[in-house]
PDB file of C-alpha atoms in Angstrom:
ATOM      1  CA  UNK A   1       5.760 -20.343 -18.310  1.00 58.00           C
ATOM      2  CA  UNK A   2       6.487 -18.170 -15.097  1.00 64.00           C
ATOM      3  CA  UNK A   3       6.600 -15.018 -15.591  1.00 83.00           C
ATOM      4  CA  UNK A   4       9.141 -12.738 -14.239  1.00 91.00           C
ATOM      5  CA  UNK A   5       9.399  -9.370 -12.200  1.00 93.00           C
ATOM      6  CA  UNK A   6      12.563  -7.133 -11.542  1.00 95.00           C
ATOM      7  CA  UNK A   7      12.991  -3.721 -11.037  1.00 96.00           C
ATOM      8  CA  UNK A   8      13.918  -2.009 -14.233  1.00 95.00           C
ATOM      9  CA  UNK A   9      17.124  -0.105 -12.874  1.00 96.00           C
ATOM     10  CA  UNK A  10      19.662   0.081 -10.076  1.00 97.00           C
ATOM     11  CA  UNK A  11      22.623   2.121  -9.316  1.00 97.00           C
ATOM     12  CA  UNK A  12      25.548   1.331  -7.242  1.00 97.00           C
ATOM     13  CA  UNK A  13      29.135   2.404  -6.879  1.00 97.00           C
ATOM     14  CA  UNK A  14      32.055   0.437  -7.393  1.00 97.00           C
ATOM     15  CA  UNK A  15      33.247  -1.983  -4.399  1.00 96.00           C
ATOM     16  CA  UNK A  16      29.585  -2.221  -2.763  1.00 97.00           C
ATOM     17  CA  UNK A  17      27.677  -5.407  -2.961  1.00 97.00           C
ATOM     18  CA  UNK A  18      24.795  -5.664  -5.422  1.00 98.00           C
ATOM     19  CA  UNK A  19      21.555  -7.874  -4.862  1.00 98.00           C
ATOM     20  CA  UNK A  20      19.032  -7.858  -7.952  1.00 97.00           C
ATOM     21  CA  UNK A  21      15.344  -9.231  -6.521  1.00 96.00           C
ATOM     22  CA  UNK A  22      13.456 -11.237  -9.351  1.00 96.00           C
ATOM     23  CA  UNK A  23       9.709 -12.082  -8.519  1.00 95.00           C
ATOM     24  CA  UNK A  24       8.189 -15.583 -10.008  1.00 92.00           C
ATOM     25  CA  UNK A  25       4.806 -16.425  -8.124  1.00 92.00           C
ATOM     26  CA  UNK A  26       3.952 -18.811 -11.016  1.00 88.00           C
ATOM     27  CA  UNK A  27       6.800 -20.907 -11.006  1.00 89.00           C
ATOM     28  CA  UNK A  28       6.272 -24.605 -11.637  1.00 85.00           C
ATOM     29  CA  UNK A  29       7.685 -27.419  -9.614  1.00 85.00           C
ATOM     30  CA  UNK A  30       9.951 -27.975 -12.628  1.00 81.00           C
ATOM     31  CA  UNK A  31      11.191 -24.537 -13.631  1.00 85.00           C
ATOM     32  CA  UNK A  32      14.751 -23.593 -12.356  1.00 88.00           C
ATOM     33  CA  UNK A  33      16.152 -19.915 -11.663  1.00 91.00           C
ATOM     34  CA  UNK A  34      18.981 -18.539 -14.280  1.00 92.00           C
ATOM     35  CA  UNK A  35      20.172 -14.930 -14.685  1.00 95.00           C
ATOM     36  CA  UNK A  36      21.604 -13.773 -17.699  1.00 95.00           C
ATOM     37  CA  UNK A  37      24.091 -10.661 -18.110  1.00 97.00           C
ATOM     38  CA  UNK A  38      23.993  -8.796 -21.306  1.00 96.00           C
ATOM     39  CA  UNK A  39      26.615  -5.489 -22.213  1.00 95.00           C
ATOM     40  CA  UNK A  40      25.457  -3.438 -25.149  1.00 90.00           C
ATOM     41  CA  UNK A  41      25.812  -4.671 -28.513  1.00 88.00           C
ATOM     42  CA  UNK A  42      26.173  -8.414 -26.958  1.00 93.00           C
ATOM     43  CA  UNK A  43      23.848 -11.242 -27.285  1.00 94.00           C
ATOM     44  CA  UNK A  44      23.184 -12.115 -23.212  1.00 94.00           C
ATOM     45  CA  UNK A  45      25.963 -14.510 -21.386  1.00 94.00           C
ATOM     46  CA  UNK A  46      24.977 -17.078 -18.830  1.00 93.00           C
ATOM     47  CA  UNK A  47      26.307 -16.139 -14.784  1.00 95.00           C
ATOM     48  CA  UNK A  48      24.547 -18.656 -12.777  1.00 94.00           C
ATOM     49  CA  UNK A  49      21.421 -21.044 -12.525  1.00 92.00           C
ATOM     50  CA  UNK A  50      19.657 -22.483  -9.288  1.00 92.00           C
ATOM     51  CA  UNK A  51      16.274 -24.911  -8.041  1.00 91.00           C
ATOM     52  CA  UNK A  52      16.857 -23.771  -4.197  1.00 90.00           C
ATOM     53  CA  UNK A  53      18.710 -22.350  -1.424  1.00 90.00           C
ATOM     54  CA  UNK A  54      21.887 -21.007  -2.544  1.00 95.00           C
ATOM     55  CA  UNK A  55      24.288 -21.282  -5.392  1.00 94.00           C
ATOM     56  CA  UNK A  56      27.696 -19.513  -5.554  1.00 95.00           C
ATOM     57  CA  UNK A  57      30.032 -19.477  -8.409  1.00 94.00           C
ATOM     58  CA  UNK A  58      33.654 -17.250  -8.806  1.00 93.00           C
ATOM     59  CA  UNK A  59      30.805 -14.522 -10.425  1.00 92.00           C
ATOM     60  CA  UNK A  60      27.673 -14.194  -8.474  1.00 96.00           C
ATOM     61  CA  UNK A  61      25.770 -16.229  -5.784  1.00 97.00           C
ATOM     62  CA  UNK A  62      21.669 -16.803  -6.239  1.00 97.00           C
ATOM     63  CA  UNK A  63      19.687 -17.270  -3.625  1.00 97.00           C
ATOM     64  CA  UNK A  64      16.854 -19.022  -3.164  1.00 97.00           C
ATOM     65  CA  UNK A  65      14.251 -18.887  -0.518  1.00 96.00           C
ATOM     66  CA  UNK A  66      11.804 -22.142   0.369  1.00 95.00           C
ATOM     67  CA  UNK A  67       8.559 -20.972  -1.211  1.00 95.00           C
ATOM     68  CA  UNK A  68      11.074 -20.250  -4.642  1.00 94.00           C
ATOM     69  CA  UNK A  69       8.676 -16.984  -5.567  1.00 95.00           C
ATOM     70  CA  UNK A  70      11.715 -14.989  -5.889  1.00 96.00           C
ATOM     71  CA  UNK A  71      15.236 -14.445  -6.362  1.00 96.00           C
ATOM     72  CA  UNK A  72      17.804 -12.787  -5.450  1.00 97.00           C
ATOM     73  CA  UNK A  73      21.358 -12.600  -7.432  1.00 98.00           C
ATOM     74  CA  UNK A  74      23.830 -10.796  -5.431  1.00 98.00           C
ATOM     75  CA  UNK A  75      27.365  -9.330  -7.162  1.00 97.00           C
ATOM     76  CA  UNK A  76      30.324  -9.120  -4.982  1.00 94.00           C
ATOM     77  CA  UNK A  77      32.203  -6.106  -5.056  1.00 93.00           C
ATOM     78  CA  UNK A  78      31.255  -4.745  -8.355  1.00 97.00           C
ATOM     79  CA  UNK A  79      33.109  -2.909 -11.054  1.00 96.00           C
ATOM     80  CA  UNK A  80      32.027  -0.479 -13.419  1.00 97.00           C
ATOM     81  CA  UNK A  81      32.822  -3.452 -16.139  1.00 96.00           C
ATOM     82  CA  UNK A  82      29.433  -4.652 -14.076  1.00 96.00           C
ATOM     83  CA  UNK A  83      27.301  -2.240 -15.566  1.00 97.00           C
ATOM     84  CA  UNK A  84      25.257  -3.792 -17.819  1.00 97.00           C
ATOM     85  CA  UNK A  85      21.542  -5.363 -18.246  1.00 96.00           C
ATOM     86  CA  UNK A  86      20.756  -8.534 -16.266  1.00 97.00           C
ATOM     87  CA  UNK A  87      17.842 -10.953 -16.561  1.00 95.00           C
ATOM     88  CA  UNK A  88      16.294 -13.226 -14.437  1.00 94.00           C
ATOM     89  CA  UNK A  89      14.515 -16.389 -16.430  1.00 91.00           C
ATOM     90  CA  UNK A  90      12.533 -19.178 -15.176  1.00 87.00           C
ATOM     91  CA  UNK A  91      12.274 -22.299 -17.264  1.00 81.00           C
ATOM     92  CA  UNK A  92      11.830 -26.224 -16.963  1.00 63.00           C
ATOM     93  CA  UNK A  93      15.152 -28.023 -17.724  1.00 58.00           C
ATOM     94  CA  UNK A  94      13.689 -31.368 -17.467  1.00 49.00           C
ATOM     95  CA  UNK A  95      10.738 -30.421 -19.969  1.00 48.00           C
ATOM     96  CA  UNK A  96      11.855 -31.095 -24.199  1.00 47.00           C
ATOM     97  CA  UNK A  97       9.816 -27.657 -24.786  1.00 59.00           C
ATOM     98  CA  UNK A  98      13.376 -26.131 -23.494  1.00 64.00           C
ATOM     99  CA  UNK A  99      11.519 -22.649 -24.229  1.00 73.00           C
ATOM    100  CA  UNK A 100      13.528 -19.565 -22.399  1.00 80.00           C
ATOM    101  CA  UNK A 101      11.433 -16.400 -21.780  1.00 81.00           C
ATOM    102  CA  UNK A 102      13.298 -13.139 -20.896  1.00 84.00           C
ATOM    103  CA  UNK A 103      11.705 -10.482 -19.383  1.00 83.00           C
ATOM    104  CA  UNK A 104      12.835  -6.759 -19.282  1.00 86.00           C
ATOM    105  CA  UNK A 105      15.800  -7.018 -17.306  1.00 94.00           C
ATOM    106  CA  UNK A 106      17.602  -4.889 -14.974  1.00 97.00           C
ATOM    107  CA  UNK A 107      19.958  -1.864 -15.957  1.00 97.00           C
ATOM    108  CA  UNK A 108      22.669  -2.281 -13.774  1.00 98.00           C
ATOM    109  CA  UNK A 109      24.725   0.929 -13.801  1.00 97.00           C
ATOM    110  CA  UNK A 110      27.904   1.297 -11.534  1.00 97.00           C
ATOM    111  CA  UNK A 111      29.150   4.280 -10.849  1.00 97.00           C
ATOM    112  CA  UNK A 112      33.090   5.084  -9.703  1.00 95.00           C
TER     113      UNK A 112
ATOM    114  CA  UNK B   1      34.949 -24.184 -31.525  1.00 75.00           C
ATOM    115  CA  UNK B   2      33.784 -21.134 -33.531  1.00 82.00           C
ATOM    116  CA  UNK B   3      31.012 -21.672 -30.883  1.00 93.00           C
ATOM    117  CA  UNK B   4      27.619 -19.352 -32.683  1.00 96.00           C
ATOM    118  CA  UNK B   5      28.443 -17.372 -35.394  1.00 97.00           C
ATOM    119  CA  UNK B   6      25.649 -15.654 -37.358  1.00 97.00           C
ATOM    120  CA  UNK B   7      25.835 -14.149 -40.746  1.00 97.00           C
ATOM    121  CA  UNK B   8      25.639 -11.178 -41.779  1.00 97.00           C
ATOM    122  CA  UNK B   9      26.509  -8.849 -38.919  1.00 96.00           C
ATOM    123  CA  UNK B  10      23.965  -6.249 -40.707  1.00 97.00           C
ATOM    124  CA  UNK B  11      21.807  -5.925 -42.964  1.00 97.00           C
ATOM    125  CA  UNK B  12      19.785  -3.175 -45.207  1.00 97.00           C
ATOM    126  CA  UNK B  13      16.258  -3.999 -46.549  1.00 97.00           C
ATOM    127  CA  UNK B  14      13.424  -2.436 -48.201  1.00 97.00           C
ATOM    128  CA  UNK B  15       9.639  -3.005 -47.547  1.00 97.00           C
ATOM    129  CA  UNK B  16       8.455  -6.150 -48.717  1.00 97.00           C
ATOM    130  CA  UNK B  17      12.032  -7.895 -49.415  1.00 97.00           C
ATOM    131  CA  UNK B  18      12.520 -11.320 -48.467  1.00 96.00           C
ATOM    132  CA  UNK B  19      15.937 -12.681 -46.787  1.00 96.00           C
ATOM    133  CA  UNK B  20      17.498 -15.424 -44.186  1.00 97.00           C
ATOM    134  CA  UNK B  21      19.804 -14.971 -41.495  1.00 98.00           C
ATOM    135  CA  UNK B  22      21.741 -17.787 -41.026  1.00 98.00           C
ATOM    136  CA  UNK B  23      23.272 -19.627 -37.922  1.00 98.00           C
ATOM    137  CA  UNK B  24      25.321 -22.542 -37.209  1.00 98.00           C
ATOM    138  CA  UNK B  25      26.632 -24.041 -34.160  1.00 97.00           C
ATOM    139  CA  UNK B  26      29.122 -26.585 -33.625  1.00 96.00           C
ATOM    140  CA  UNK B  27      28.727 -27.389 -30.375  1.00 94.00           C
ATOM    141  CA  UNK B  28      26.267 -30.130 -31.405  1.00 93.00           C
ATOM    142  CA  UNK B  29      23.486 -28.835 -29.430  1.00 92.00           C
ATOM    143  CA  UNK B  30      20.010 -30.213 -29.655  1.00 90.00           C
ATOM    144  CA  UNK B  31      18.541 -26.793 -28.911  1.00 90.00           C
ATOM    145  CA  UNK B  32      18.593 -23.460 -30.970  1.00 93.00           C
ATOM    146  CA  UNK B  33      16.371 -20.585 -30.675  1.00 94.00           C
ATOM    147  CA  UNK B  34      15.887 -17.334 -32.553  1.00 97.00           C
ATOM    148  CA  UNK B  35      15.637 -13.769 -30.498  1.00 96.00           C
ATOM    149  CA  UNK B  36      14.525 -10.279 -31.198  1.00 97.00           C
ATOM    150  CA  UNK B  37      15.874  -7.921 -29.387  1.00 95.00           C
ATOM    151  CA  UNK B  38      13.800  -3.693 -30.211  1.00 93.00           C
ATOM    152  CA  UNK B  39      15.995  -0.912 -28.682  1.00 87.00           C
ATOM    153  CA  UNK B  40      16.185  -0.534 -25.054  1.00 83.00           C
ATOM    154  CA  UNK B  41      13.957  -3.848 -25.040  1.00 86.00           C
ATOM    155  CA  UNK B  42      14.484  -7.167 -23.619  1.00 88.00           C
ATOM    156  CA  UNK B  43      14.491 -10.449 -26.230  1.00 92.00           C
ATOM    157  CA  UNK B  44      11.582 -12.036 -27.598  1.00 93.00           C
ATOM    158  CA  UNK B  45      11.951 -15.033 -28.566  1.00 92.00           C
ATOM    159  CA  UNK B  46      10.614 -16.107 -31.932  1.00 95.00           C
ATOM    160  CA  UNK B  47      11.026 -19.549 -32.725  1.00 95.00           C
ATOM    161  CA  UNK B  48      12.901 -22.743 -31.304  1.00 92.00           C
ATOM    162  CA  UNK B  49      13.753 -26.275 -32.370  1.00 92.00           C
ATOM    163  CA  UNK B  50      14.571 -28.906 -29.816  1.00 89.00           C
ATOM    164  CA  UNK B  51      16.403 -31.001 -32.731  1.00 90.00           C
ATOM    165  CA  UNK B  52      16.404 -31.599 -36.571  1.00 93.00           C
ATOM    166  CA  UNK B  53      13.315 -31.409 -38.047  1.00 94.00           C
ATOM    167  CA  UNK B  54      11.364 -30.406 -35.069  1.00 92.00           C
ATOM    168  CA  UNK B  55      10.466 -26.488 -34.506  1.00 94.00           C
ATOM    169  CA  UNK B  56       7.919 -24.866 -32.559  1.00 92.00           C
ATOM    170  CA  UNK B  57       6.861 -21.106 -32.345  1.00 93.00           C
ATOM    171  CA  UNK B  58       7.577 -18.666 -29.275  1.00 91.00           C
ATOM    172  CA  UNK B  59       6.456 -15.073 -28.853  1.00 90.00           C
ATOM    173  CA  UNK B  60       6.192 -13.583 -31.426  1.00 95.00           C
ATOM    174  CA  UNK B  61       7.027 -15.965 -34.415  1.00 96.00           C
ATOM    175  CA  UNK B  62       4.369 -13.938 -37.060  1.00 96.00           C
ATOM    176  CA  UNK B  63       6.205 -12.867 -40.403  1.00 96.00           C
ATOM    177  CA  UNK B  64       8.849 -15.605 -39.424  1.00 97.00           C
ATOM    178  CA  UNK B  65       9.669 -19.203 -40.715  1.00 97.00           C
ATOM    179  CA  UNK B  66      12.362 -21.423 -39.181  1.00 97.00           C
ATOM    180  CA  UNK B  67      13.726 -24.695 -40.407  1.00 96.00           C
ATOM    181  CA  UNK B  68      16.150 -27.463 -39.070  1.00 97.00           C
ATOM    182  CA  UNK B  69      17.546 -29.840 -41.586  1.00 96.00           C
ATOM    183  CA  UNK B  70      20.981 -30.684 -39.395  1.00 96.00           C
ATOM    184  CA  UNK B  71      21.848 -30.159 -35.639  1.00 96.00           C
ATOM    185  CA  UNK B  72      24.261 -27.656 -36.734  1.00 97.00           C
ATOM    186  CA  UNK B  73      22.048 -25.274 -38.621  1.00 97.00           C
ATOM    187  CA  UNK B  74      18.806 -23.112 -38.125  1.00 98.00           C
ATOM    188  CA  UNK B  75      18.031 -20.432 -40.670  1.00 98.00           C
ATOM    189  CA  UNK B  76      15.633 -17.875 -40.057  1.00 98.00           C
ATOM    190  CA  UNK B  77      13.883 -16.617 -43.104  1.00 98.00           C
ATOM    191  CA  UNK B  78      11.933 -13.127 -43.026  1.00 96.00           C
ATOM    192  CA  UNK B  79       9.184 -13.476 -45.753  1.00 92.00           C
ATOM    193  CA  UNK B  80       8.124 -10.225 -46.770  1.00 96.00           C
ATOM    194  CA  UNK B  81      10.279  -7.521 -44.523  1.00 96.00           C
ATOM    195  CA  UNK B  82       8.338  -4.725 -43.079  1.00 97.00           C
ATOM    196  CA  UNK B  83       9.594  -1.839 -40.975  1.00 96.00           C
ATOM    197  CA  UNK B  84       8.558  -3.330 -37.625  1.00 96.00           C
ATOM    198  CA  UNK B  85      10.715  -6.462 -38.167  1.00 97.00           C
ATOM    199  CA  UNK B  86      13.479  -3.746 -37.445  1.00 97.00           C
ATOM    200  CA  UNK B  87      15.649  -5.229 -34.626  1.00 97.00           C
ATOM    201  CA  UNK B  88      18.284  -7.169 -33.758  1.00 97.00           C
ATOM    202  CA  UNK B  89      18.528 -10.885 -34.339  1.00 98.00           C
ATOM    203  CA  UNK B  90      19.971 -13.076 -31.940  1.00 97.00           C
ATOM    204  CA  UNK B  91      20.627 -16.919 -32.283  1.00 97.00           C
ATOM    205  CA  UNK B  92      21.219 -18.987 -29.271  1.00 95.00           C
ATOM    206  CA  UNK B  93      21.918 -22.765 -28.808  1.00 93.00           C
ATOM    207  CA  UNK B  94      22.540 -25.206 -25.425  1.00 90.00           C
ATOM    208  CA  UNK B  95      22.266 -28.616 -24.809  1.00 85.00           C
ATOM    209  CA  UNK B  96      19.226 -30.419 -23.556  1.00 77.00           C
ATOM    210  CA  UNK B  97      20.065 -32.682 -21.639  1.00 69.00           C
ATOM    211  CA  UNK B  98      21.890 -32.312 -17.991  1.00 61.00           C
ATOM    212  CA  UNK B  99      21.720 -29.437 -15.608  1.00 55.00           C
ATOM    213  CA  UNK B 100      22.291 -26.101 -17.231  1.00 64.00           C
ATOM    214  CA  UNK B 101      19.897 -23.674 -18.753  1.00 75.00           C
ATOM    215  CA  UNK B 102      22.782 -22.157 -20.336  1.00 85.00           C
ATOM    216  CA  UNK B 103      22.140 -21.333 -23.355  1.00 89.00           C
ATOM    217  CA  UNK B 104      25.735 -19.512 -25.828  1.00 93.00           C
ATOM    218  CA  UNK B 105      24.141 -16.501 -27.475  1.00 95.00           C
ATOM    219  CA  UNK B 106      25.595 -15.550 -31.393  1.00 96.00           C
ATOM    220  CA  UNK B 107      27.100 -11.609 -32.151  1.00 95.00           C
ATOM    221  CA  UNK B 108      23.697 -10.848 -33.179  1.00 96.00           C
ATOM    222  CA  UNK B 109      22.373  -9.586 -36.683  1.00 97.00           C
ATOM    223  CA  UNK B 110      21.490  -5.663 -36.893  1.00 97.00           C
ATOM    224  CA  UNK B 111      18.414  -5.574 -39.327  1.00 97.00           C
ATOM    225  CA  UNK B 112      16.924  -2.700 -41.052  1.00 97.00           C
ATOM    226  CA  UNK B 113      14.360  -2.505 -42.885  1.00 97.00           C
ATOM    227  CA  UNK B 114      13.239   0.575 -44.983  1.00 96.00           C
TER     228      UNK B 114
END
């Protein structure tokens, strides 16, 4: 399985724009991009999943470049209800091994 | 739908004490998976099952067994406890099949073991 690369921390204040950078220079012509959120005390929560170029939902956009080495998810306009631990996974849907790897995240804190 | 739910919420054991953590899903989702989760960590992942009666290890599965009798149910049993089995537990299930890799995590069970 890929593995994955993000920085271990950000901070940003509320109402700016946040972009998280994951790095996956193993990943397999199968594997597909997801990001995870988690909030203390949680078990994680899905926000988006992508194979390439770029994916928007009403929570975050991922995008994708051509060589798919990396990620980027990007927050709109965050809130300090943002601040929380988010992981980038790579993993083959297509593939019955279904095996999810997390890494160590990012610590997301947003500041008013 | 009750969606994961994971029982018990926490738990207190000595050195050498056996126990299972249960979870069910009724979402009737081909996939579960077990999680640890150390303090200020990210999760390991222990053990998985891609449908009844088939499991397979992840991570870091030593110390662990796993079972799957029904879709709905995949019991992690700790065989003898020891300190550094002190985590959190987290259960997580999703469908196989389709286009999402998202998988609908339990509350989690806080374990410690003395």
């Amino acid at each position: 399985l890929a593995k994955t690369t993000q920085p271990i921390s950000m901070d940003s204040y509320e109402g700016q724009e946040v972009n998280i950078t994951c790095s996956h220079n193993n990943i397999a012509t199968n594997d597909y991009i997801t990001w995870y959120q988690q909030f203390p005390s949680q078990g994680p929560r899905f926000i988006i999943q992508g194979y390439k170029t770029k994916v928007t939902n009403e929570v975050a956009s991922l995008f994708i470049p051509a060589d798919r080495k990396s990620s980027t998810l990007s927050l709109p306009r965050v809130s300090l209800s943002d601040t929380a631990v988010y992981y980038c996974l790579v993993g083959g849907l297509s593939s019955n091994t279904g095996k999810l790897i997390f890494g160590q995240g990012t610590t997301l804190q947003v500041k008013p | 739908n009750a969606g994961v739910t994971q029982t018990p919420k926490f738990q207190v054991l000595k050195t050498g004490q056996s126990m299972t953590l249960q979870c069910a899903q009724d979402m009737n989702h081909e996939y579960m998976s077990w999680y640890r989760q150390d303090p200020g960590m990210g999760l390991r992942l222990i053990h998985y099952s891609v449908g009844a009666g088939i499991t397979d290890q992840g991570e870091v599965p030593n110390g662990y067994n796993v079972s799957r009798s029904t879709t709905e149910d995949f019991p992690l049993r700790l065989l003898s406890a020891a300190p550094s089995q002190t985590s959190v537990y987290f259960c997580a299930s999703r469908i196989l099949a389709g286009m999402a890799n998202e998988q609908f995590f339990g509350p989690g069970t806080r374990l410690t073991v003395l």
